[in-house]
Every structure is written in C-alpha cells, then in structure tokens.
Coordinates of C-alpha atoms and ligand atoms in Angstrom, one line a residue:
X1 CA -24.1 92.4 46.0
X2 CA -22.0 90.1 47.5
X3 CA -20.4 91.0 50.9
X4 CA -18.0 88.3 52.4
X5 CA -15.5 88.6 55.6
X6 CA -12.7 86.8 55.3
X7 CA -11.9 86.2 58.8
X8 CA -8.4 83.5 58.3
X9 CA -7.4 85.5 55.9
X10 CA -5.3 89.2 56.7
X11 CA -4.6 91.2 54.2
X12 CA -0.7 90.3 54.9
X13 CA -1.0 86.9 54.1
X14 CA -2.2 87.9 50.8
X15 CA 0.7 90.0 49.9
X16 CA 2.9 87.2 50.5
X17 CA 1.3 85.1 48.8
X18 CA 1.2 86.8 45.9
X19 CA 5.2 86.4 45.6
X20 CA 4.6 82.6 45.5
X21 CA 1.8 83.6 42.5
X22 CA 4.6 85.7 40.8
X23 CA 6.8 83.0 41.3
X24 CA 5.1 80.1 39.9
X25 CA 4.4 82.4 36.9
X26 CA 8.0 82.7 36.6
X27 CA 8.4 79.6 36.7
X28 CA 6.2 78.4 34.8
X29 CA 6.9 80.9 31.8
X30 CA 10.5 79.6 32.0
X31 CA 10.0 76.1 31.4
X32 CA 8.2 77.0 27.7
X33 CA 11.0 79.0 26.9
X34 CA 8.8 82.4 27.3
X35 CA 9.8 85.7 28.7
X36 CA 8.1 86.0 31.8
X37 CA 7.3 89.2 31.2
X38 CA 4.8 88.3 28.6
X39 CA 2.7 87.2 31.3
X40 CA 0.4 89.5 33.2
X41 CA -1.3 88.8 36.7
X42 CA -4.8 89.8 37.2
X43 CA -5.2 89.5 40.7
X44 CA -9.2 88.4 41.2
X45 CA -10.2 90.5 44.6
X46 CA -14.2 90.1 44.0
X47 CA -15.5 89.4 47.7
X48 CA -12.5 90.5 49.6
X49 CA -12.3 93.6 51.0
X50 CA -10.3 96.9 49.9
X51 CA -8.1 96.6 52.7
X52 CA -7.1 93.1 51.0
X53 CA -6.6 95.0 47.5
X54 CA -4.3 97.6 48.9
X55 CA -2.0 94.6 50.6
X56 CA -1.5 93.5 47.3
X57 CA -0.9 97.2 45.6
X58 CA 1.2 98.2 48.6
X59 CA 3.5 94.9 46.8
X60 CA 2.8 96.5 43.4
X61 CA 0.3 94.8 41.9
X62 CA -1.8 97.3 39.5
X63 CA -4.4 95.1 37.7
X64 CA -7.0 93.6 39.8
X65 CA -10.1 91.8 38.2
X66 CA -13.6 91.7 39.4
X67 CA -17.1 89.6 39.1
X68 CA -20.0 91.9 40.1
X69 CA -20.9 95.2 38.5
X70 CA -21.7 96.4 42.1
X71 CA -18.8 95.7 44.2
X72 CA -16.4 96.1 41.0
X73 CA -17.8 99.6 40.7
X74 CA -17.4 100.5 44.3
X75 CA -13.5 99.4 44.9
X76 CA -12.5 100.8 41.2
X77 CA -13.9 104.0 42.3
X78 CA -12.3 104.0 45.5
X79 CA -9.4 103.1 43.8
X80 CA -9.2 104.9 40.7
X81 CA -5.3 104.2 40.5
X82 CA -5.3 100.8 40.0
X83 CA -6.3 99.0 37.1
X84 CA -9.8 97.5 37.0
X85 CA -10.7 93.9 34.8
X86 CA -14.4 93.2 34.9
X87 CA -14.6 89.5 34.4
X88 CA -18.0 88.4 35.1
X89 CA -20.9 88.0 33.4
X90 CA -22.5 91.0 32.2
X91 CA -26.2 92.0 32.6
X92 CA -27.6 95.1 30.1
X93 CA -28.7 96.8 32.9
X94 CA -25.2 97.0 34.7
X95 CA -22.9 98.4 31.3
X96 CA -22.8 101.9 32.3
X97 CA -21.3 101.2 35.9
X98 CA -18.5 98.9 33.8
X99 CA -18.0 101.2 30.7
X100 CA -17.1 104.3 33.1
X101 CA -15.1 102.7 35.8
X102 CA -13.2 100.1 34.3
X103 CA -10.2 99.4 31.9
X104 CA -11.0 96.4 30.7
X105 CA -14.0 94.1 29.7
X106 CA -12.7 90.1 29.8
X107 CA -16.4 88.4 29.3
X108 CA -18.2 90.0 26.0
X109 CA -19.9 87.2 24.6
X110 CA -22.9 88.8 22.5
X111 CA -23.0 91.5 20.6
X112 CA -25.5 93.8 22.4
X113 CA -23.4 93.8 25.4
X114 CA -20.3 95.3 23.4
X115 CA -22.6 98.0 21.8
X116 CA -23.8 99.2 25.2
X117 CA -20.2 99.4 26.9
X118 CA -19.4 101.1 23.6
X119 CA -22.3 104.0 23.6
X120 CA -21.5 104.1 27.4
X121 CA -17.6 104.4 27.5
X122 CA -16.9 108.4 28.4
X123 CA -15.2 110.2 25.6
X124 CA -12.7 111.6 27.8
X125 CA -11.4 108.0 29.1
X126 CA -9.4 105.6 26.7
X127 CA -11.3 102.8 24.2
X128 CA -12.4 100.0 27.0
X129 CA -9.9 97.2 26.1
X130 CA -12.2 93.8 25.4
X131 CA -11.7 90.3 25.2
X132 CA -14.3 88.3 23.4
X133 CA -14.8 85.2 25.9
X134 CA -15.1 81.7 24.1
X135 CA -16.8 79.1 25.8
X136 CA -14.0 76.5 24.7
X137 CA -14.8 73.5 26.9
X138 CA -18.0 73.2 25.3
X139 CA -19.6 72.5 29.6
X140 CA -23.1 73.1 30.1
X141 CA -22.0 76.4 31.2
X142 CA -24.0 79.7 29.4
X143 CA -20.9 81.9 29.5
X144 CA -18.7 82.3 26.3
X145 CA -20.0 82.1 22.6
X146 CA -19.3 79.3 20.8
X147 CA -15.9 78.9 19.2
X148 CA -17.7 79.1 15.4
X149 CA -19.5 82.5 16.5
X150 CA -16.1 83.5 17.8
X151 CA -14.2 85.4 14.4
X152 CA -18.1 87.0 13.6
X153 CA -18.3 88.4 17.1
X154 CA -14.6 89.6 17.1
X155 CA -15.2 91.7 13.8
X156 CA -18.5 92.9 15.4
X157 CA -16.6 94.2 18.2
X158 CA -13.5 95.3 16.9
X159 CA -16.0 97.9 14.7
X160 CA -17.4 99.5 17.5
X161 CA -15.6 102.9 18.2
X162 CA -15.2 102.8 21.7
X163 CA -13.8 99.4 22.8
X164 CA -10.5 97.8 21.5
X165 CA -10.5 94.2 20.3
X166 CA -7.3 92.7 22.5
X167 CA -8.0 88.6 22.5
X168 CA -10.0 85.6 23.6
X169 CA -11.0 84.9 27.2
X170 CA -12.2 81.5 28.4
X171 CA -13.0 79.3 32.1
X172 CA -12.8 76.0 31.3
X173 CA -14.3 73.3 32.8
X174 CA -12.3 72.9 35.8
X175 CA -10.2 69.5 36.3
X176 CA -7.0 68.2 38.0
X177 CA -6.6 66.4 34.9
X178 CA -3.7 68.2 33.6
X179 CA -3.9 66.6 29.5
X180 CA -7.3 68.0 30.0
X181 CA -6.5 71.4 31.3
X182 CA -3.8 71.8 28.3
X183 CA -6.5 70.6 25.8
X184 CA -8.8 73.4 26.2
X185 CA -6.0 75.9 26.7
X186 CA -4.6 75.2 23.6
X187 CA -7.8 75.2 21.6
X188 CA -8.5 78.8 22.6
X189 CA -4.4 79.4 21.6
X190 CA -5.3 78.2 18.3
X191 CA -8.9 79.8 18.1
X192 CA -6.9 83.7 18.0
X193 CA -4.2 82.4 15.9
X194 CA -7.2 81.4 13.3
X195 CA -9.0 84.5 13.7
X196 CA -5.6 86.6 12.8
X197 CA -5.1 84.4 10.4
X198 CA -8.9 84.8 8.5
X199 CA -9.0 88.6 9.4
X200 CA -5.6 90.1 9.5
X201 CA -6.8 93.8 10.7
X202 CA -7.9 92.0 14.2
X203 CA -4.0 91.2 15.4
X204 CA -5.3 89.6 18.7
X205 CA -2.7 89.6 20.7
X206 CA -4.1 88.7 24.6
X207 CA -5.0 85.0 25.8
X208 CA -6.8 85.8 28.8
X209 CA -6.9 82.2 30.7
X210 CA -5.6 80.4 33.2
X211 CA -6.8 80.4 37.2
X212 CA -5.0 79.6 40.8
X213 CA -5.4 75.9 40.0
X214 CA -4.3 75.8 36.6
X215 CA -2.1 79.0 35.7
X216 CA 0.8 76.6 34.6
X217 CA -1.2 74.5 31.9
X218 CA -2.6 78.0 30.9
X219 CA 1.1 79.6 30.6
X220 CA 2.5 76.3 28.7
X221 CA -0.6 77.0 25.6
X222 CA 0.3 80.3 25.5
X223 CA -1.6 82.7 28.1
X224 CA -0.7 86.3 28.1
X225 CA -2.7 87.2 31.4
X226 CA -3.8 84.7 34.5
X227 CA -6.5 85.7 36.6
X228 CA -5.5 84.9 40.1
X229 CA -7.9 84.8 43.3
X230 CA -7.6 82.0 46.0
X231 CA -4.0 81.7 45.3
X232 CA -3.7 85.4 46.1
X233 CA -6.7 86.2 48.5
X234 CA -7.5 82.9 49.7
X235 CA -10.5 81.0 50.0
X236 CA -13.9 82.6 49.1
X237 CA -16.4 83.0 51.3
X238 CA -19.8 83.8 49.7
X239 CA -22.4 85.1 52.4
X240 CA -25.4 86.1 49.8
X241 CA -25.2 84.6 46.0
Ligands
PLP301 C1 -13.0 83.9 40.4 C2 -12.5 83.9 39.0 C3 -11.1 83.7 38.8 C4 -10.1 83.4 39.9 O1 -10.3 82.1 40.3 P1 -9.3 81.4 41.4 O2 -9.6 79.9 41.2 O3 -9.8 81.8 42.7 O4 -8.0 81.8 41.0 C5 -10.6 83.9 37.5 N1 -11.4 84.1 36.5 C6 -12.7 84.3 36.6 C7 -13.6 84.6 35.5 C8 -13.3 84.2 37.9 O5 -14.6 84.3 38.0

C-alpha cells in the first residue's frame, strides 16, 4: 500500500483548484465546438488522503479514480457515496476487492482479468462499467493490449454478464510535444469508431484519456472522461512503491 502525506498540500487548495480543472475543461470543450457536458472529470485521489477526497465532494465532485486495489478499496468503502474508477493495473489476486467496491474498471487489458471481476461482481450491485485500455503509444510500457487485440478483447468482454463494455482507455507516452499528444489521442478516437463500425452491438461510447498535463489535446480528439490528479491534489508524494 502506498501511504503518502501531503504536507504543502491542504485539502482547500484542492477544492479550488479543481474550479481551474473544470474550467479548463470548459474551455477546452468549447474551442472544438463540444458541449462541455460531454466531458466527465475523474478526479485521481490515489495517495492523498480522504480528508483531500471530501474537499473535493464537499465542491461536488462524485467520480474519483484510484491506482491500488488496497487503498482504492479502503476510501470507496469509507465512501460508499461517491463514485469509485479503478484505474490501475490489475493483479488476479486483487479482483474481488475491485468487483465489490467499485463502479467502474478503466484498465482491462486481458481477458482473464474481465472474467474474474465478472464471477466477482455481487448480484445485487449494477454490471461493473469497463473500459478496455489500449496501449496506443506503442512505449515499452506493459499496460494496454495492443490496438489489433483491441475489437477481440472488446467482444470478449462485452459477453461477460456482469461487466458493461463502455470504451477504450489509454496513458500515452507522456510529452510536451502537443502534435504528439494529439497523435495518440486521436488514434484511440479512431480505434472505438473502428470497433463500432466492425461490430455494431458494441456502441462504445466512452474515450477515457487525457491527464493534468494534457486534458486539452485529449478533449480536442474527442475524450469523454479526463482523469485528473496533480492538477486537482497536487504533487504526489510516494513514500513506499
Ligand atoms: C495518476 C494517474 C492519472 C492522473 O495523473 P495526473 O498527471 O496527476 O493528472 C490519470 N490516469 C492514470 C491511469 C493514472 O495512473
């Protein structure tokens, strides 16, 4: 588990920062012409306290997004209220945790993974809403299948009874080179518009991508949900990895 303090950092700060965050998704979502509703904000709160989490509900954010089984687990059952996005990568041995305390799975990127979460989710809780994530940038990064597995996997998943098939998720490599950052973006854009178009039952509809440093590239290709964390919490401060 990973157990930071942010000690520059008060939980105030990040509840105004999140209205420059809302604001540069508003802005950003009017300069392509695009309702800025259309675009959700995951606020990333993995490391950072619950007392930083409840700043930022206390200013009405609902969907918050999370990196470790252990320490997603823990605030999503203190906070049953909110919304809980598990975005990291996922072990077998961690499913069950994820399957019963989350709403959504952003990082299925084999097979086995979405049959566990599947088996696992409770019957009395809604399908688990899953994103297949595509590992677009092609970086020596693990995470993400490739984009040619991408429409086999989708159909896998989207027959599993207990998880809903929403969209694509990808991390890019990061870069301040903005041509760059809109290159990738776009490539997963086009990836969901290819799977609809070969499988018509999937309707993907979510384009999960798009972080503090790049949210506006991400918006302009098309994103339908940024995952926010520094711009929101502030920096990271990892104390065991
Ligand atoms: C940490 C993380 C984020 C947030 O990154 P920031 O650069 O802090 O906004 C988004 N997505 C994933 C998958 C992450 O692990």
């Amino acid at each position: 588990m990973v157990e930071t303090t942010p000690t520059s950092d008060k939980p105030a700060e990040s509840a105004q920062r999140l209205a420059v965050v809302r604001d540069r998704i508003v802005r950003a979502a009017q300069q392509s012409d695009r309702p800025a509703d259309t675009v959700a904000l995951l606020a990333v709160s993995k490391t950072f306290p619950i007392e930083a989490v409840d700043a930022v509900a206390a200013v009405g954010q609902r969907a918050f997004g999370e990196n470790y089984a252990q320490e997603g687990v823990d605030k999503a059952q203190a906070r049953p209220a909110l919304e809980w996005h598990f975005i990291g990568p996922i072990q077998s041995n961690k499913t069950r945790g994820i399957a019963e305390h989350f709403s959504w799975v952003h990082t299925i990127d084999r097979l086995k993974i979405a049959e566990r979460l599947s088996a696992q989710r409770p019957a009395n809780l809604p399908p688990l809403q899953v994103c297949v994530q595509v590992n677009i940038s092609d970086e020596a990064s693990k995470s993400g299948c490739i984009p040619g597995e991408a429409l086999a996997l989708c159909q896998a998943v989207a027959a599993l009874p207990n998880l809903k098939l929403r969209g694509l998720m990808a991390i890019p490599e990061a870069t301040p080179d903005e041509a760059t950052q809109h290159r990738h973006f776009a490539a997963l854009r086009q990836l969901m518009l290819d799977i609809n178009a070969a499988n018509s039952a999937l309707q993907l509809d979510t384009l999960s991508m798009g972080m503090s440093d790049d949210l506006e590239a991400a918006i302009a290709e098309g994103a339908t949900m940024v995952r926010i964390g520094s711009a929101i919490f502030g920096a990271r401060t990892y104390m065991n990895t």
